[in-house]
CSV table of C-alpha atoms in Angstrom, one decimal:
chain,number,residue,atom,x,y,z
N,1,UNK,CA,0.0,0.0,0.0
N,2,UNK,CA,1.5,3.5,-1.1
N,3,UNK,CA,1.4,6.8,1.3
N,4,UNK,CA,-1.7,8.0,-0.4
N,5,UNK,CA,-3.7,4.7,-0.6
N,6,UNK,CA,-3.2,4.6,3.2
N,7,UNK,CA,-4.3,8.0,3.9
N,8,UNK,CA,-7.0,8.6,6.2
N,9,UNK,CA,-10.5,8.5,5.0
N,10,UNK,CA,-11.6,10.8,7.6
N,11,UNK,CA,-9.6,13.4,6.8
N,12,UNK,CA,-9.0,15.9,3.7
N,13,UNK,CA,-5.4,14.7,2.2
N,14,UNK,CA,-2.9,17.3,0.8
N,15,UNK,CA,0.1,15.2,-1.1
N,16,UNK,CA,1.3,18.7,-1.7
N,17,UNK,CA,2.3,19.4,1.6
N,18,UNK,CA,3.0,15.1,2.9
N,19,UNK,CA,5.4,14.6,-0.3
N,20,UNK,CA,9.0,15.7,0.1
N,21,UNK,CA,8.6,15.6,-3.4
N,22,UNK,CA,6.6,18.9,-3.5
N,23,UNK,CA,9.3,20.8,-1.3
N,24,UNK,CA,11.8,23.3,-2.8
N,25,UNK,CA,13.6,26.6,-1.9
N,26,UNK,CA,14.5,29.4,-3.8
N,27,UNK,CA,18.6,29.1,-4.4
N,28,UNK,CA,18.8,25.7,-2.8
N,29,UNK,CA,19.4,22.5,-5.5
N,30,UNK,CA,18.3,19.5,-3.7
N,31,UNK,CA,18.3,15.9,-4.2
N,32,UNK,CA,15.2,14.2,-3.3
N,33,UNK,CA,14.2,10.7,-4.0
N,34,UNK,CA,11.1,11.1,-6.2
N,35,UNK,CA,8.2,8.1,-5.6
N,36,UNK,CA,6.4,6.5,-8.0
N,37,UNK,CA,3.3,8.7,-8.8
N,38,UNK,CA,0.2,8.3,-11.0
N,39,UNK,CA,-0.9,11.4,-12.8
N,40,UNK,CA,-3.5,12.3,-15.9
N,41,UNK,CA,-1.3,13.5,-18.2
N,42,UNK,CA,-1.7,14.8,-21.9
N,43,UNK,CA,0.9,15.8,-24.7
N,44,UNK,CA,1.5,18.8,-26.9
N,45,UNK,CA,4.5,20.3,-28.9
N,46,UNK,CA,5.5,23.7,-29.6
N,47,UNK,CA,5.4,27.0,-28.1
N,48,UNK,CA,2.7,27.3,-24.6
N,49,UNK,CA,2.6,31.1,-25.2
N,50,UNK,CA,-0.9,31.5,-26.8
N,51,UNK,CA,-0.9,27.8,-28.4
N,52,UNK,CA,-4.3,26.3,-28.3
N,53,UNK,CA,-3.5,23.1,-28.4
N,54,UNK,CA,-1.4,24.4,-24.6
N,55,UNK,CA,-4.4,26.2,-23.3
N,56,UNK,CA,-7.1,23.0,-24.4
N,57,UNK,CA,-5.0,20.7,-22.6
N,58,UNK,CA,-5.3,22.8,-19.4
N,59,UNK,CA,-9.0,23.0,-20.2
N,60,UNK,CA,-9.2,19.7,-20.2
N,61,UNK,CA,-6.9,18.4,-17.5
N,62,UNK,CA,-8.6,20.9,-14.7
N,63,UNK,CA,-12.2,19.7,-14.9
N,64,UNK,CA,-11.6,16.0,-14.8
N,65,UNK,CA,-8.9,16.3,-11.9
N,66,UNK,CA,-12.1,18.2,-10.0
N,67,UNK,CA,-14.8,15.4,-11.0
N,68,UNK,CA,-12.3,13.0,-10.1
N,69,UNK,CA,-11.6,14.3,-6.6
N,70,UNK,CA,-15.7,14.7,-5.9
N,71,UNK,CA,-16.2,11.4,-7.1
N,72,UNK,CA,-13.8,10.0,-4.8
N,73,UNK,CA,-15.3,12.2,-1.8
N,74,UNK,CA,-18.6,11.1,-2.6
N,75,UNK,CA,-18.5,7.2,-3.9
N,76,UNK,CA,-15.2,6.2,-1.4
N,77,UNK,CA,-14.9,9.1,1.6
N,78,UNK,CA,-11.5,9.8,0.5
N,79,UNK,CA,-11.2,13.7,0.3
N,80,UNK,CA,-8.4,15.1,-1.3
N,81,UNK,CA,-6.9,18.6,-2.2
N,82,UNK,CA,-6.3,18.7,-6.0
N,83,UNK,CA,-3.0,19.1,-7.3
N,84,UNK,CA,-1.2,21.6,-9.2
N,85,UNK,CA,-0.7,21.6,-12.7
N,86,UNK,CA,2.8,20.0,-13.5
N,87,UNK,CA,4.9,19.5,-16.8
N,88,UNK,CA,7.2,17.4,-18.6
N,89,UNK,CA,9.4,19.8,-20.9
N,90,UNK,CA,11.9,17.9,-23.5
N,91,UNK,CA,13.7,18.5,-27.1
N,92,UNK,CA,16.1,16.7,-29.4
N,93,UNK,CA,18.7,19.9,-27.9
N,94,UNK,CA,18.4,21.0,-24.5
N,95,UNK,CA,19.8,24.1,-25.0
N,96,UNK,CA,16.6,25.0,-26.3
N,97,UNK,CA,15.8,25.4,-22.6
N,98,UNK,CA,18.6,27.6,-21.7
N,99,UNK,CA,20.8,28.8,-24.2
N,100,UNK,CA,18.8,29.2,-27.8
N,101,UNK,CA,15.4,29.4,-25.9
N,102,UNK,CA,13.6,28.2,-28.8
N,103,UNK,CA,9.7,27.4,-27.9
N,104,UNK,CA,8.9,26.0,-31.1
N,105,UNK,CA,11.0,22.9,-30.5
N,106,UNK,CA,9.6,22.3,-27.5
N,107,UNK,CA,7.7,19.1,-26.6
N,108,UNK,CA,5.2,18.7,-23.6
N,109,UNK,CA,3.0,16.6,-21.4
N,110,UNK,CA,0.8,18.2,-19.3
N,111,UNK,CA,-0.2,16.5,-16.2
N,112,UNK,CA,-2.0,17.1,-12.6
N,113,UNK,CA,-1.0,14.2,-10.2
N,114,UNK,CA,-4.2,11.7,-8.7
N,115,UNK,CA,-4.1,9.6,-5.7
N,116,UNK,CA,-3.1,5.9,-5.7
N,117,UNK,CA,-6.9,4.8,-5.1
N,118,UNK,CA,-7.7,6.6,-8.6
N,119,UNK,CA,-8.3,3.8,-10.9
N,120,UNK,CA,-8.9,4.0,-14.7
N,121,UNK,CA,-12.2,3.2,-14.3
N,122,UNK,CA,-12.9,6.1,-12.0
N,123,UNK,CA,-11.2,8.2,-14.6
N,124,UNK,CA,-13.3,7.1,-17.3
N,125,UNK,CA,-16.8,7.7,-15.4
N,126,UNK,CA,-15.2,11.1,-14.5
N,127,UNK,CA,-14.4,11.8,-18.2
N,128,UNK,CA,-18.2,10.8,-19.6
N,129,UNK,CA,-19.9,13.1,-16.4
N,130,UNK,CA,-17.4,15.7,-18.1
N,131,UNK,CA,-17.8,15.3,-21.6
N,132,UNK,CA,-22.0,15.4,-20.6
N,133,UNK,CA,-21.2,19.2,-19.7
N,134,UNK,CA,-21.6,21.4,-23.3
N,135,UNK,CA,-19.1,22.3,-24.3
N,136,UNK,CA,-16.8,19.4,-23.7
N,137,UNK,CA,-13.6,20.2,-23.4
N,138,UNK,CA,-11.6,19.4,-27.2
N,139,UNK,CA,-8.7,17.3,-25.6
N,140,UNK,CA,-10.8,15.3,-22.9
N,141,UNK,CA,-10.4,12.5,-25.2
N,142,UNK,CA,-6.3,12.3,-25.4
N,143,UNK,CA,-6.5,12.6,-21.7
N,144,UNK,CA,-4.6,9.2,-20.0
N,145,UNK,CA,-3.8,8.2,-16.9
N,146,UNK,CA,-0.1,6.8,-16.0
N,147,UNK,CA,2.3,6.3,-13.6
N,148,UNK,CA,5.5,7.9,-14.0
N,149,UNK,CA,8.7,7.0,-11.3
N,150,UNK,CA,11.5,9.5,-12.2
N,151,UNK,CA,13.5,8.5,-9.1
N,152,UNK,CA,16.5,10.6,-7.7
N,153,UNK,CA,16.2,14.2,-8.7
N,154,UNK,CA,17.9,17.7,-8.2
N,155,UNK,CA,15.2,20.2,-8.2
N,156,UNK,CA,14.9,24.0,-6.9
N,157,UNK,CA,12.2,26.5,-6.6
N,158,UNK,CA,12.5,29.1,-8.9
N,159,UNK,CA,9.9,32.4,-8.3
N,160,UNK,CA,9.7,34.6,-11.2
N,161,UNK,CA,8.5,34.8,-14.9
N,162,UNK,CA,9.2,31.9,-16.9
N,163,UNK,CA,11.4,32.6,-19.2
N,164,UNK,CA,13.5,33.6,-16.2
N,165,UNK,CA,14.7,30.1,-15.8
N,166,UNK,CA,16.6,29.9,-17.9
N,167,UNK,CA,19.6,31.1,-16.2
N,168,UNK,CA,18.4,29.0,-13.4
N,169,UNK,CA,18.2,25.8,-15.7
N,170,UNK,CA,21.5,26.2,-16.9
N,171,UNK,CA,23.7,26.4,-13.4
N,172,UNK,CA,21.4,23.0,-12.5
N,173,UNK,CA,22.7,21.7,-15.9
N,174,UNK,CA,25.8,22.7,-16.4
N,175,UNK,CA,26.9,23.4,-12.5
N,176,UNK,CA,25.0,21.6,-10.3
N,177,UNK,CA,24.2,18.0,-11.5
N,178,UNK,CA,28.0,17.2,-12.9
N,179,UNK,CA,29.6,19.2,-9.8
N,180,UNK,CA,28.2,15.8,-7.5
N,181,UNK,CA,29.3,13.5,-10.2
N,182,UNK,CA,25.5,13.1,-11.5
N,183,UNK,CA,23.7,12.9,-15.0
N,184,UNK,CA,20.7,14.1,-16.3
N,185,UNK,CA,18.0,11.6,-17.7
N,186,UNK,CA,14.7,11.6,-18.4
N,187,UNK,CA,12.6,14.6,-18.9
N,188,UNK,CA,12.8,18.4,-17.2
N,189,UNK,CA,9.8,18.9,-14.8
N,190,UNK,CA,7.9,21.8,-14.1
N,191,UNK,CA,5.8,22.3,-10.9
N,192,UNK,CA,3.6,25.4,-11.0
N,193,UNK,CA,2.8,25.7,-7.6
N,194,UNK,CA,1.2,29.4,-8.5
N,195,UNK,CA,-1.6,29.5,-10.5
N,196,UNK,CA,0.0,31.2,-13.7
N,197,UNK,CA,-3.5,32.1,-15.4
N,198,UNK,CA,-4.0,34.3,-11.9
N,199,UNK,CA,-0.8,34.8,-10.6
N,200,UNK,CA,1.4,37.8,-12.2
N,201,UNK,CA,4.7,36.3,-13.7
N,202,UNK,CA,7.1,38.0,-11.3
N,203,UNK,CA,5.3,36.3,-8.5
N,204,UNK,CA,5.3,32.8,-9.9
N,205,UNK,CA,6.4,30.1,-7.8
N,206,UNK,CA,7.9,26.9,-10.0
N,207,UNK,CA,9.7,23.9,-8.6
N,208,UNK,CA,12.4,23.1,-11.3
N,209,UNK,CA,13.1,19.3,-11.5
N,210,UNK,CA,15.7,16.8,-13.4
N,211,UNK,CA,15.8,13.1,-13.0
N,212,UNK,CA,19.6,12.7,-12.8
N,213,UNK,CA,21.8,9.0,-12.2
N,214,UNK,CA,25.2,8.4,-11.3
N,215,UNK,CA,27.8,9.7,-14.0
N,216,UNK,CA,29.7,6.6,-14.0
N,217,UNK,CA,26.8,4.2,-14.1
């Protein structure tokens, strides 16, 4: 049984603030040990800034992670605190992250994490009460849910406008993760802990992650 499958049905659970996953301060690169979560996630390429296929992916993700989390309230009595929108960031060049800054070669997956107990069964009720709402959203059909383990991780919380992290990105790359003998694998992650369709860009607060591995190994 996992840390959220275990968790109290009595009381309101906030992964959020019981992962040591979802901790990071500003300046500090951590290694944390990253457990195997389950998350909806969907995919996109190309620049977020004003892309639609960006913004119907969000339009999609937010209302099944809410049917999701009042049909486990009301069918199991497990009450849980929805989680932020996260993101997988990758292309064939990194340095499209930090150096070139190049949006258009970006690919994504946007994702909200779900509790262990949510089952794809549960997810594909939530998606037909959703889809029973006009309008539906245009992506709620590409919406999956998986389970991704990234493992050991340096991460840091970066609080500004995002494409102010790139200076940030590029002292965890180039700095950071080879100065303790490390590698980066797998995919760059993006926590948005601030709401960025409310929250002015200078006031944003991201966690910055990178599944790393031994250099050697």
């Amino acid at each position: 049984m996992t840390e959220q499958s275990t968790a109290a049905t009595a009381e309101k659970a906030d992964f959020r603030r019981s992962l040591d996953a979802y901790r990071a301060r500003r300046g500090e690169f951590r290694v944390v040990d990253v457990p195997a979560l389950q998350y909806l996630m969907v995919d996109g390429h190309g620049d977020p800034n004003g892309s639609p296929a960006f913004t119907a992916a969000v339009e999609a993700l937010y209302p099944l992670a809410y049917r999701l989390k009042f049909a486990s309230k009301q069918d199991l009595g497990r009450d849980y605190a929805v989680m932020p929108l996260e993101g997988l960031w990758w292309a064939d060049d990194m340095d499209a992250f930090t150096v070139a800054r190049d949006k258009s070669r970006w690919d994504w997956t946007l994702m909200i994490m779900n509790p262990g107990w949510v089952d794809a069964g549960m997810v594909a009720a939530a998606a037909d009460r959703v889809a029973a709402k006009a309008p539906a959203p245009a992506r709620l059909a590409d919406v999956r849910l998986e389970t991704l383990a990234e493992g050991r991780c340096v991460q840091t919380l970066h609080v500004g406008a995002f494409d102010d992290e790139a200076d940030v990105l590029a002292r965890m790359h180039d700095e950071v993760v080879p100065g303790q003998g490390l590698r980066m694998v797998g995919r760059h992650h993006e926590i948005y802990l601030s709401d960025f369709r409310r929250v002015p860009p200078e006031k944003r607060r991201t966690i910055l992650r990178q599944p790393v591995e031994d250099a050697a190994g």
